[in-house]
PDB file of C-alpha atoms and ligand atoms in Angstrom:
ATOM      1  CA  MET S  43      21.468  18.314  -7.668  1.00 96.00           C
ATOM      2  CA  LYS S  44      20.011  14.810  -7.068  1.00 98.00           C
ATOM      3  CA  PHE S  45      22.525  12.232  -5.886  1.00 98.00           C
ATOM      4  CA  VAL S  46      21.803   8.586  -6.112  1.00 98.00           C
ATOM      5  CA  ARG S  47      23.550   5.280  -5.933  1.00 98.00           C
ATOM      6  CA  ALA S  48      23.009   2.827  -8.709  1.00 98.00           C
ATOM      7  CA  GLU S  49      24.138  -0.589  -9.827  1.00 98.00           C
ATOM      8  CA  TYR S  50      25.121  -1.521 -13.536  1.00 98.00           C
ATOM      9  CA  GLU S  51      26.443  -4.870 -14.567  1.00 97.00           C
ATOM     10  CA  GLY S  52      27.101  -5.847 -10.991  1.00 97.00           C
ATOM     11  CA  GLU S  53      28.988  -2.718 -10.084  1.00 97.00           C
ATOM     12  CA  ALA S  54      27.618  -0.201  -7.529  1.00 98.00           C
ATOM     13  CA  PHE S  55      28.489   3.400  -7.705  1.00 98.00           C
ATOM     14  CA  TYR S  56      27.489   7.025  -6.737  1.00 98.00           C
ATOM     15  CA  ALA S  57      25.824   9.017  -9.504  1.00 98.00           C
ATOM     16  CA  ILE S  58      24.102  12.255 -10.270  1.00 98.00           C
ATOM     17  CA  LEU S  59      20.370  11.899 -11.556  1.00 98.00           C
ATOM     18  CA  GLU S  60      19.635  14.428 -14.274  1.00 97.00           C
ATOM     19  CA  GLY S  61      16.252  13.763 -15.857  1.00 95.00           C
ATOM     20  CA  ASP S  62      16.477  10.337 -17.332  1.00 96.00           C
ATOM     21  CA  SER S  63      20.267  10.101 -17.058  1.00 98.00           C
ATOM     22  CA  VAL S  64      22.417   8.782 -14.418  1.00 98.00           C
ATOM     23  CA  LYS S  65      25.987  10.227 -14.558  1.00 98.00           C
ATOM     24  CA  ARG S  66      28.488   8.034 -12.858  1.00 98.00           C
ATOM     25  CA  LEU S  67      30.925   9.424 -10.242  1.00 98.00           C
ATOM     26  CA  ALA S  68      34.319   8.239  -9.624  1.00 98.00           C
ATOM     27  CA  HIS S  69      33.709   8.067  -5.815  1.00 98.00           C
ATOM     28  CA  ALA S  70      31.277   9.126  -3.005  1.00 98.00           C
ATOM     29  CA  PRO S  71      30.335  12.839  -3.570  1.00 98.00           C
ATOM     30  CA  TYR S  72      30.982  14.131  -0.021  1.00 98.00           C
ATOM     31  CA  ASP S  73      34.620  15.544  -0.513  1.00 96.00           C
ATOM     32  CA  SER S  74      34.364  16.398  -4.150  1.00 97.00           C
ATOM     33  CA  VAL S  75      32.211  15.481  -7.042  1.00 97.00           C
ATOM     34  CA  GLU S  76      34.161  13.800  -9.759  1.00 97.00           C
ATOM     35  CA  ASP S  77      32.307  12.695 -12.939  1.00 95.00           C
ATOM     36  CA  ASP S  78      33.884   9.616 -14.463  1.00 96.00           C
ATOM     37  CA  GLY S  79      32.332  10.120 -17.920  1.00 96.00           C
ATOM     38  CA  ARG S  80      29.960   7.208 -18.102  1.00 98.00           C
ATOM     39  CA  VAL S  81      26.198   8.023 -18.436  1.00 98.00           C
ATOM     40  CA  TYR S  82      23.369   5.585 -18.312  1.00 98.00           C
ATOM     41  CA  SER S  83      19.705   5.671 -18.839  1.00 98.00           C
ATOM     42  CA  VAL S  84      17.922   5.584 -15.457  1.00 96.00           C
ATOM     43  CA  ARG S  85      16.018   2.567 -16.848  1.00 96.00           C
ATOM     44  CA  SER S  86      19.101   0.612 -17.570  1.00 97.00           C
ATOM     45  CA  VAL S  87      20.408   0.800 -13.950  1.00 98.00           C
ATOM     46  CA  LYS S  88      19.112  -0.503 -10.711  1.00 96.00           C
ATOM     47  CA  LEU S  89      18.803   2.428  -8.069  1.00 96.00           C
ATOM     48  CA  LEU S  90      20.128   1.690  -4.739  1.00 98.00           C
ATOM     49  CA  PRO S  91      19.701   3.338  -1.355  1.00 98.00           C
ATOM     50  CA  PRO S  92      21.384   6.801  -1.986  1.00 98.00           C
ATOM     51  CA  ALA S  93      23.592   6.699   1.061  1.00 98.00           C
ATOM     52  CA  GLU S  94      25.512   4.095   3.082  1.00 98.00           C
ATOM     53  CA  PRO S  95      25.435   5.291   6.544  1.00 98.00           C
ATOM     54  CA  THR S  96      27.545   3.960   9.451  1.00 98.00           C
ATOM     55  CA  LYS S  97      24.610   4.823  11.620  1.00 98.00           C
ATOM     56  CA  ILE S  98      20.983   6.325  11.489  1.00 98.00           C
ATOM     57  CA  VAL S  99      20.451   8.596  14.483  1.00 98.00           C
ATOM     58  CA  ALA S 100      16.805   9.035  14.896  1.00 98.00           C
ATOM     59  CA  VAL S 101      14.744  11.575  17.074  1.00 97.00           C
ATOM     60  CA  GLY S 102      11.632  10.359  18.887  1.00 94.00           C
ATOM     61  CA  LYS S 103       8.603  12.605  19.463  1.00 93.00           C
ATOM     62  CA  ASN S 104      10.012  15.610  17.642  1.00 95.00           C
ATOM     63  CA  TYR S 105       6.684  17.047  16.551  1.00 92.00           C
ATOM     64  CA  LYS S 106       4.368  18.182  19.387  1.00 89.00           C
ATOM     65  CA  ALA S 107       1.180  16.764  17.818  1.00 87.00           C
ATOM     66  CA  HIS S 108       2.836  13.269  17.375  1.00 88.00           C
ATOM     67  CA  ALA S 109       4.210  13.365  21.003  1.00 84.00           C
ATOM     68  CA  ASP S 110       0.609  14.147  22.215  1.00 88.00           C
ATOM     69  CA  GLU S 111      -0.926  11.352  20.018  1.00 89.00           C
ATOM     70  CA  MET S 112       1.517   8.934  21.730  1.00 86.00           C
ATOM     71  CA  GLY S 113       0.366  10.073  25.030  1.00 84.00           C
ATOM     72  CA  GLU S 114       3.588   9.985  27.002  1.00 77.00           C
ATOM     73  CA  GLY S 115       4.451  13.604  27.223  1.00 80.00           C
ATOM     74  CA  ARG S 116       6.786  15.938  25.128  1.00 83.00           C
ATOM     75  CA  PRO S 117      10.606  15.326  25.886  1.00 85.00           C
ATOM     76  CA  GLU S 118      12.321  18.601  26.549  1.00 90.00           C
ATOM     77  CA  GLU S 119      15.583  17.450  24.919  1.00 94.00           C
ATOM     78  CA  PRO S 120      15.832  15.586  21.670  1.00 96.00           C
ATOM     79  CA  LEU S 121      15.062  11.893  22.446  1.00 95.00           C
ATOM     80  CA  LEU S 122      17.714   9.897  20.613  1.00 97.00           C
ATOM     81  CA  PHE S 123      17.856   6.350  19.322  1.00 97.00           C
ATOM     82  CA  ILE S 124      19.901   4.380  16.667  1.00 97.00           C
ATOM     83  CA  LYS S 125      18.574   2.500  13.847  1.00 98.00           C
ATOM     84  CA  PRO S 126      21.277   0.002  12.454  1.00 98.00           C
ATOM     85  CA  SER S 127      22.905   0.415   9.026  1.00 98.00           C
ATOM     86  CA  THR S 128      21.408  -2.956   8.069  1.00 98.00           C
ATOM     87  CA  SER S 129      17.784  -1.354   8.330  1.00 98.00           C
ATOM     88  CA  ILE S 130      18.503   0.578   5.144  1.00 98.00           C
ATOM     89  CA  VAL S 131      16.687  -0.134   1.754  1.00 98.00           C
ATOM     90  CA  GLY S 132      15.923   2.095  -1.127  1.00 98.00           C
ATOM     91  CA  ASP S 133      13.114   3.353  -3.212  1.00 98.00           C
ATOM     92  CA  GLY S 134      11.048   0.659  -4.386  1.00 97.00           C
ATOM     93  CA  ASP S 135      12.528  -2.053  -2.206  1.00 98.00           C
ATOM     94  CA  ASP S 136      10.188  -4.209  -0.090  1.00 98.00           C
ATOM     95  CA  VAL S 137       9.704  -3.784   3.633  1.00 98.00           C
ATOM     96  CA  VAL S 138       9.451  -7.062   5.324  1.00 98.00           C
ATOM     97  CA  TYR S 139       6.656  -7.408   8.010  1.00 98.00           C
ATOM     98  CA  PRO S 140       8.235  -9.521  10.717  1.00 98.00           C
ATOM     99  CA  ALA S 141       6.496 -12.693  11.645  1.00 97.00           C
ATOM    100  CA  ILE S 142       6.868 -11.909  15.360  1.00 97.00           C
ATOM    101  CA  SER S 143       4.990  -8.622  15.121  1.00 98.00           C
ATOM    102  CA  HIS S 144       1.264  -7.836  14.747  1.00 98.00           C
ATOM    103  CA  ARG S 145       1.519  -4.085  14.501  1.00 98.00           C
ATOM    104  CA  LEU S 146       3.677  -2.411  11.910  1.00 98.00           C
ATOM    105  CA  ASP S 147       3.597   1.514  11.579  1.00 98.00           C
ATOM    106  CA  TYR S 148       4.886   4.026   9.089  1.00 98.00           C
ATOM    107  CA  GLU S 149       6.521   7.147  10.281  1.00 98.00           C
ATOM    108  CA  GLY S 150       7.313   9.666   7.453  1.00 98.00           C
ATOM    109  CA  GLU S 151      10.350  11.714   8.223  1.00 98.00           C
ATOM    110  CA  LEU S 152      12.930  14.131   6.780  1.00 98.00           C
ATOM    111  CA  GLY S 153      16.274  12.435   6.585  1.00 98.00           C
ATOM    112  CA  VAL S 154      19.279  14.605   6.878  1.00 98.00           C
ATOM    113  CA  VAL S 155      22.457  13.232   5.182  1.00 98.00           C
ATOM    114  CA  ILE S 156      25.820  14.302   6.558  1.00 98.00           C
ATOM    115  CA  GLY S 157      28.581  15.398   4.195  1.00 98.00           C
ATOM    116  CA  LYS S 158      31.530  16.225   6.389  1.00 98.00           C
ATOM    117  CA  LYS S 159      32.874  14.637   9.577  1.00 98.00           C
ATOM    118  CA  CYS S 160      31.085  16.474  12.454  1.00 98.00           C
ATOM    119  CA  HIS S 161      32.036  16.402  16.114  1.00 98.00           C
ATOM    120  CA  ALA S 162      30.652  19.055  18.569  1.00 97.00           C
ATOM    121  CA  ALA S 163      29.137  21.465  15.837  1.00 97.00           C
ATOM    122  CA  GLU S 164      28.611  24.931  17.149  1.00 96.00           C
ATOM    123  CA  PRO S 165      25.157  26.464  16.943  1.00 94.00           C
ATOM    124  CA  GLY S 166      24.442  27.988  13.477  1.00 94.00           C
ATOM    125  CA  THR S 167      26.978  25.739  11.727  1.00 95.00           C
ATOM    126  CA  ALA S 168      24.850  22.696  10.858  1.00 94.00           C
ATOM    127  CA  ARG S 169      24.568  23.577   7.204  1.00 94.00           C
ATOM    128  CA  ASP S 170      28.498  23.295   6.947  1.00 97.00           C
ATOM    129  CA  TYR S 171      28.031  19.537   7.731  1.00 98.00           C
ATOM    130  CA  ILE S 172      24.800  18.720   5.754  1.00 98.00           C
ATOM    131  CA  PHE S 173      25.194  17.161   2.355  1.00 98.00           C
ATOM    132  CA  GLY S 174      21.570  17.064   1.485  1.00 98.00           C
ATOM    133  CA  TYR S 175      18.192  15.684   2.323  1.00 98.00           C
ATOM    134  CA  THR S 176      16.054  12.691   1.599  1.00 98.00           C
ATOM    135  CA  CYS S 177      12.655  11.038   2.371  1.00 98.00           C
ATOM    136  CA  LEU S 178      12.814   8.271   5.217  1.00 98.00           C
ATOM    137  CA  ASN S 179      10.247   6.048   6.742  1.00 98.00           C
ATOM    138  CA  ASP S 180      11.036   5.067  10.324  1.00 98.00           C
ATOM    139  CA  VAL S 181       9.252   1.752  10.114  1.00 98.00           C
ATOM    140  CA  THR S 182       8.287   0.573  13.531  1.00 98.00           C
ATOM    141  CA  ALA S 183       6.981  -2.648  15.055  1.00 98.00           C
ATOM    142  CA  ARG S 184       4.830  -0.711  17.436  1.00 97.00           C
ATOM    143  CA  ASP S 185       3.991  -3.807  19.617  1.00 97.00           C
ATOM    144  CA  ILE S 186       7.578  -4.781  20.055  1.00 97.00           C
ATOM    145  CA  GLN S 187       8.660  -1.259  20.811  1.00 95.00           C
ATOM    146  CA  LYS S 188       5.983  -0.830  23.429  1.00 94.00           C
ATOM    147  CA  ALA S 189       6.738  -4.091  25.115  1.00 95.00           C
ATOM    148  CA  VAL S 190      10.126  -2.974  26.316  1.00 91.00           C
ATOM    149  CA  SER S 191      11.746   0.232  27.375  1.00 89.00           C
ATOM    150  CA  GLN S 192      14.406   0.332  24.700  1.00 92.00           C
ATOM    151  CA  TRP S 193      13.241   1.002  21.044  1.00 94.00           C
ATOM    152  CA  THR S 194      16.037  -0.699  19.239  1.00 95.00           C
ATOM    153  CA  ARG S 195      14.419  -3.920  18.642  1.00 96.00           C
ATOM    154  CA  GLY S 196      11.047  -2.564  17.536  1.00 97.00           C
ATOM    155  CA  LYS S 197      12.775  -0.116  15.128  1.00 98.00           C
ATOM    156  CA  GLY S 198      15.807  -2.051  14.193  1.00 98.00           C
ATOM    157  CA  PHE S 199      14.712  -4.935  11.861  1.00 98.00           C
ATOM    158  CA  ASP S 200      16.147  -5.341   8.403  1.00 98.00           C
ATOM    159  CA  THR S 201      14.439  -3.172   5.782  1.00 98.00           C
ATOM    160  CA  PHE S 202      13.055  -0.720   8.480  1.00 98.00           C
ATOM    161  CA  CYS S 203      14.619   2.318   7.228  1.00 98.00           C
ATOM    162  CA  PRO S 204      13.635   3.066   3.636  1.00 98.00           C
ATOM    163  CA  ILE S 205      15.569   6.084   2.294  1.00 98.00           C
ATOM    164  CA  GLY S 206      15.417   7.972  -1.053  1.00 98.00           C
ATOM    165  CA  PRO S 207      14.551   8.157  -3.914  1.00 97.00           C
ATOM    166  CA  HIS S 208      17.768  10.494  -4.001  1.00 98.00           C
ATOM    167  CA  ILE S 209      19.568  13.112  -1.931  1.00 98.00           C
ATOM    168  CA  GLU S 210      18.603  16.559  -2.809  1.00 98.00           C
ATOM    169  CA  THR S 211      21.363  19.034  -2.270  1.00 98.00           C
ATOM    170  CA  GLU S 212      19.858  22.240  -3.427  1.00 96.00           C
ATOM    171  CA  ILE S 213      16.927  22.707  -1.082  1.00 95.00           C
ATOM    172  CA  ASP S 214      16.109  24.263   2.277  1.00 95.00           C
ATOM    173  CA  PRO S 215      13.434  22.066   3.564  1.00 96.00           C
ATOM    174  CA  THR S 216      12.590  24.043   6.675  1.00 95.00           C
ATOM    175  CA  HIS S 217       9.047  24.983   5.369  1.00 96.00           C
ATOM    176  CA  SER S 218       8.419  22.024   3.073  1.00 98.00           C
ATOM    177  CA  VAL S 219       5.187  19.900   3.265  1.00 98.00           C
ATOM    178  CA  ILE S 220       5.701  16.233   4.432  1.00 98.00           C
ATOM    179  CA  GLU S 221       3.148  13.735   3.672  1.00 98.00           C
ATOM    180  CA  THR S 222       2.732   9.927   4.125  1.00 98.00           C
ATOM    181  CA  ARG S 223       0.182   7.921   2.170  1.00 98.00           C
ATOM    182  CA  VAL S 224      -0.804   4.404   2.357  1.00 98.00           C
ATOM    183  CA  ASN S 225      -2.267   3.071  -0.990  1.00 98.00           C
ATOM    184  CA  GLY S 226      -2.727   6.615  -2.100  1.00 98.00           C
ATOM    185  CA  GLU S 227      -4.625   7.764   1.132  1.00 98.00           C
ATOM    186  CA  VAL S 228      -3.096  10.556   2.918  1.00 98.00           C
ATOM    187  CA  ARG S 229      -2.362   9.576   6.579  1.00 98.00           C
ATOM    188  CA  GLN S 230       0.179  12.147   7.667  1.00 98.00           C
ATOM    189  CA  HIS S 231       0.344  15.646   6.453  1.00 98.00           C
ATOM    190  CA  SER S 232       2.415  18.395   8.241  1.00 97.00           C
ATOM    191  CA  THR S 233       5.309  20.900   7.523  1.00 97.00           C
ATOM    192  CA  ILE S 234       8.993  20.466   8.739  1.00 97.00           C
ATOM    193  CA  ASP S 235       8.680  23.564  10.593  1.00 95.00           C
ATOM    194  CA  CYS S 236       6.414  21.988  12.971  1.00 95.00           C
ATOM    195  CA  MET S 237       9.571  20.140  14.528  1.00 95.00           C
ATOM    196  CA  THR S 238      10.326  20.963  18.145  1.00 95.00           C
ATOM    197  CA  HIS S 239      14.073  20.686  17.794  1.00 96.00           C
ATOM    198  CA  ASP S 240      15.136  21.972  14.371  1.00 96.00           C
ATOM    199  CA  VAL S 241      17.834  20.359  12.125  1.00 97.00           C
ATOM    200  CA  ASP S 242      20.501  22.872  13.335  1.00 96.00           C
ATOM    201  CA  LYS S 243      19.822  21.935  16.932  1.00 96.00           C
ATOM    202  CA  LEU S 244      19.895  18.264  16.251  1.00 98.00           C
ATOM    203  CA  VAL S 245      23.204  18.298  14.467  1.00 98.00           C
ATOM    204  CA  CYS S 246      24.716  20.224  17.456  1.00 97.00           C
ATOM    205  CA  TYR S 247      22.996  18.064  20.011  1.00 98.00           C
ATOM    206  CA  ILE S 248      23.921  14.678  18.339  1.00 98.00           C
ATOM    207  CA  SER S 249      27.502  15.663  17.495  1.00 98.00           C
ATOM    208  CA  GLU S 250      28.193  16.781  21.016  1.00 97.00           C
ATOM    209  CA  CYS S 251      27.809  13.091  21.903  1.00 98.00           C
ATOM    210  CA  MET S 252      28.920  11.107  18.934  1.00 98.00           C
ATOM    211  CA  THR S 253      30.936  12.019  15.770  1.00 98.00           C
ATOM    212  CA  LEU S 254      28.772  12.020  12.634  1.00 98.00           C
ATOM    213  CA  LEU S 255      30.498  10.735   9.529  1.00 98.00           C
ATOM    214  CA  PRO S 256      29.819  11.428   5.902  1.00 98.00           C
ATOM    215  CA  GLY S 257      26.815   9.394   4.697  1.00 98.00           C
ATOM    216  CA  ASP S 258      25.400   9.137   8.225  1.00 98.00           C
ATOM    217  CA  ILE S 259      21.747  10.047   8.420  1.00 98.00           C
ATOM    218  CA  ILE S 260      19.560  11.829  11.045  1.00 98.00           C
ATOM    219  CA  ALA S 261      15.823  10.683  10.987  1.00 98.00           C
ATOM    220  CA  THR S 262      14.406  13.945  12.373  1.00 98.00           C
ATOM    221  CA  GLY S 263      11.168  12.557  13.810  1.00 97.00           C
ATOM    222  CA  THR S 264       7.617  12.197  12.440  1.00 97.00           C
ATOM    223  CA  PRO S 265       4.596  14.302  12.490  1.00 96.00           C
ATOM    224  CA  GLU S 266       1.176  13.196  13.853  1.00 96.00           C
ATOM    225  CA  GLY S 267      -0.910  10.595  12.108  1.00 96.00           C
ATOM    226  CA  VAL S 268       1.132   7.495  12.520  1.00 96.00           C
ATOM    227  CA  GLY S 269      -0.666   4.234  11.894  1.00 97.00           C
ATOM    228  CA  PRO S 270      -0.480   0.603  10.837  1.00 98.00           C
ATOM    229  CA  MET S 271       0.456  -0.792   7.441  1.00 98.00           C
ATOM    230  CA  GLN S 272      -0.583  -4.362   6.153  1.00 98.00           C
ATOM    231  CA  ARG S 273       1.183  -6.667   3.887  1.00 98.00           C
ATOM    232  CA  GLY S 274       0.592  -5.677   0.261  1.00 98.00           C
ATOM    233  CA  ASP S 275       0.319  -1.902   1.175  1.00 98.00           C
ATOM    234  CA  VAL S 276       2.314   0.573  -0.806  1.00 98.00           C
ATOM    235  CA  VAL S 277       3.589   3.419   1.454  1.00 98.00           C
ATOM    236  CA  GLU S 278       4.775   6.743   0.136  1.00 98.00           C
ATOM    237  CA  VAL S 279       6.561   9.505   1.966  1.00 98.00           C
ATOM    238  CA  GLU S 280       6.723  12.629   0.158  1.00 98.00           C
ATOM    239  CA  ILE S 281       8.607  15.817   1.010  1.00 98.00           C
ATOM    240  CA  GLU S 282       8.101  18.894  -1.076  1.00 98.00           C
ATOM    241  CA  GLY S 283      11.166  19.862  -3.041  1.00 97.00           C
ATOM    242  CA  ILE S 284      12.800  16.387  -2.535  1.00 98.00           C
ATOM    243  CA  GLY S 285      10.625  13.569  -4.104  1.00 97.00           C
ATOM    244  CA  ILE S 286       8.597  10.518  -3.240  1.00 98.00           C
ATOM    245  CA  LEU S 287       9.858   7.472  -1.493  1.00 98.00           C
ATOM    246  CA  HIS S 288       7.647   4.389  -2.132  1.00 98.00           C
ATOM    247  CA  ASN S 289       7.872   0.881  -0.680  1.00 98.00           C
ATOM    248  CA  ARG S 290       5.612  -2.244  -0.645  1.00 98.00           C
ATOM    249  CA  ILE S 291       5.030  -4.157   2.632  1.00 98.00           C
ATOM    250  CA  VAL S 292       5.555  -7.855   2.275  1.00 98.00           C
TER     251      VAL S 292
HETATM  252 MG1   MG W 453      10.436   8.031  14.166  1.00 65.31          MG
END
């Protein structure tokens, strides 16, 4: 199923997307899915970011070819950083190019949405905690990231974490193609199975340190081909079996 959040007449709610219909839910779908009976045309609502994470836990250099293009070695363990919840925007929302940056990069990534409180997950149990998957762009002010040793500032600006267009719950994306396009031109093309540390490993490794809560998101790292975006560009992240996330840079 495809889960979204939407806004209608000033009210925001979780919903199921079925074709052109948005079926309103009584509450967030993590514990149970409870239809509240109201159905809207997708054209009559505003779609919102499909999750409300308390944190986005991101993984750096998790594809070998990307670690190599960055030229700073391949980390043996997952290299974690946090993007703030305030960096989240949805499909079709603008990404704001900060005035203090001169190099803004896309990083197309698989986003894993947690569905169940998760602390110290055992190997092989990750699927018990995953609600679904979405497309994610780990937008990065590369000049600011490289100027200091901590990545938070360069990756933490408002609008730097587009997710969407929905959460797909009925897919195993292990072998899916992931592609990033700028104004229709392919810039990144890889498959999810090129990850160094797979989703199961990431859920265990992260939850050994911090409790993951329903709605939290793991940004699982980007493949090779990262590069710059300019104001006015439209950037798309597409993951086979999930959908296409598109955002304009302003
Ligand atoms: Mg990244």
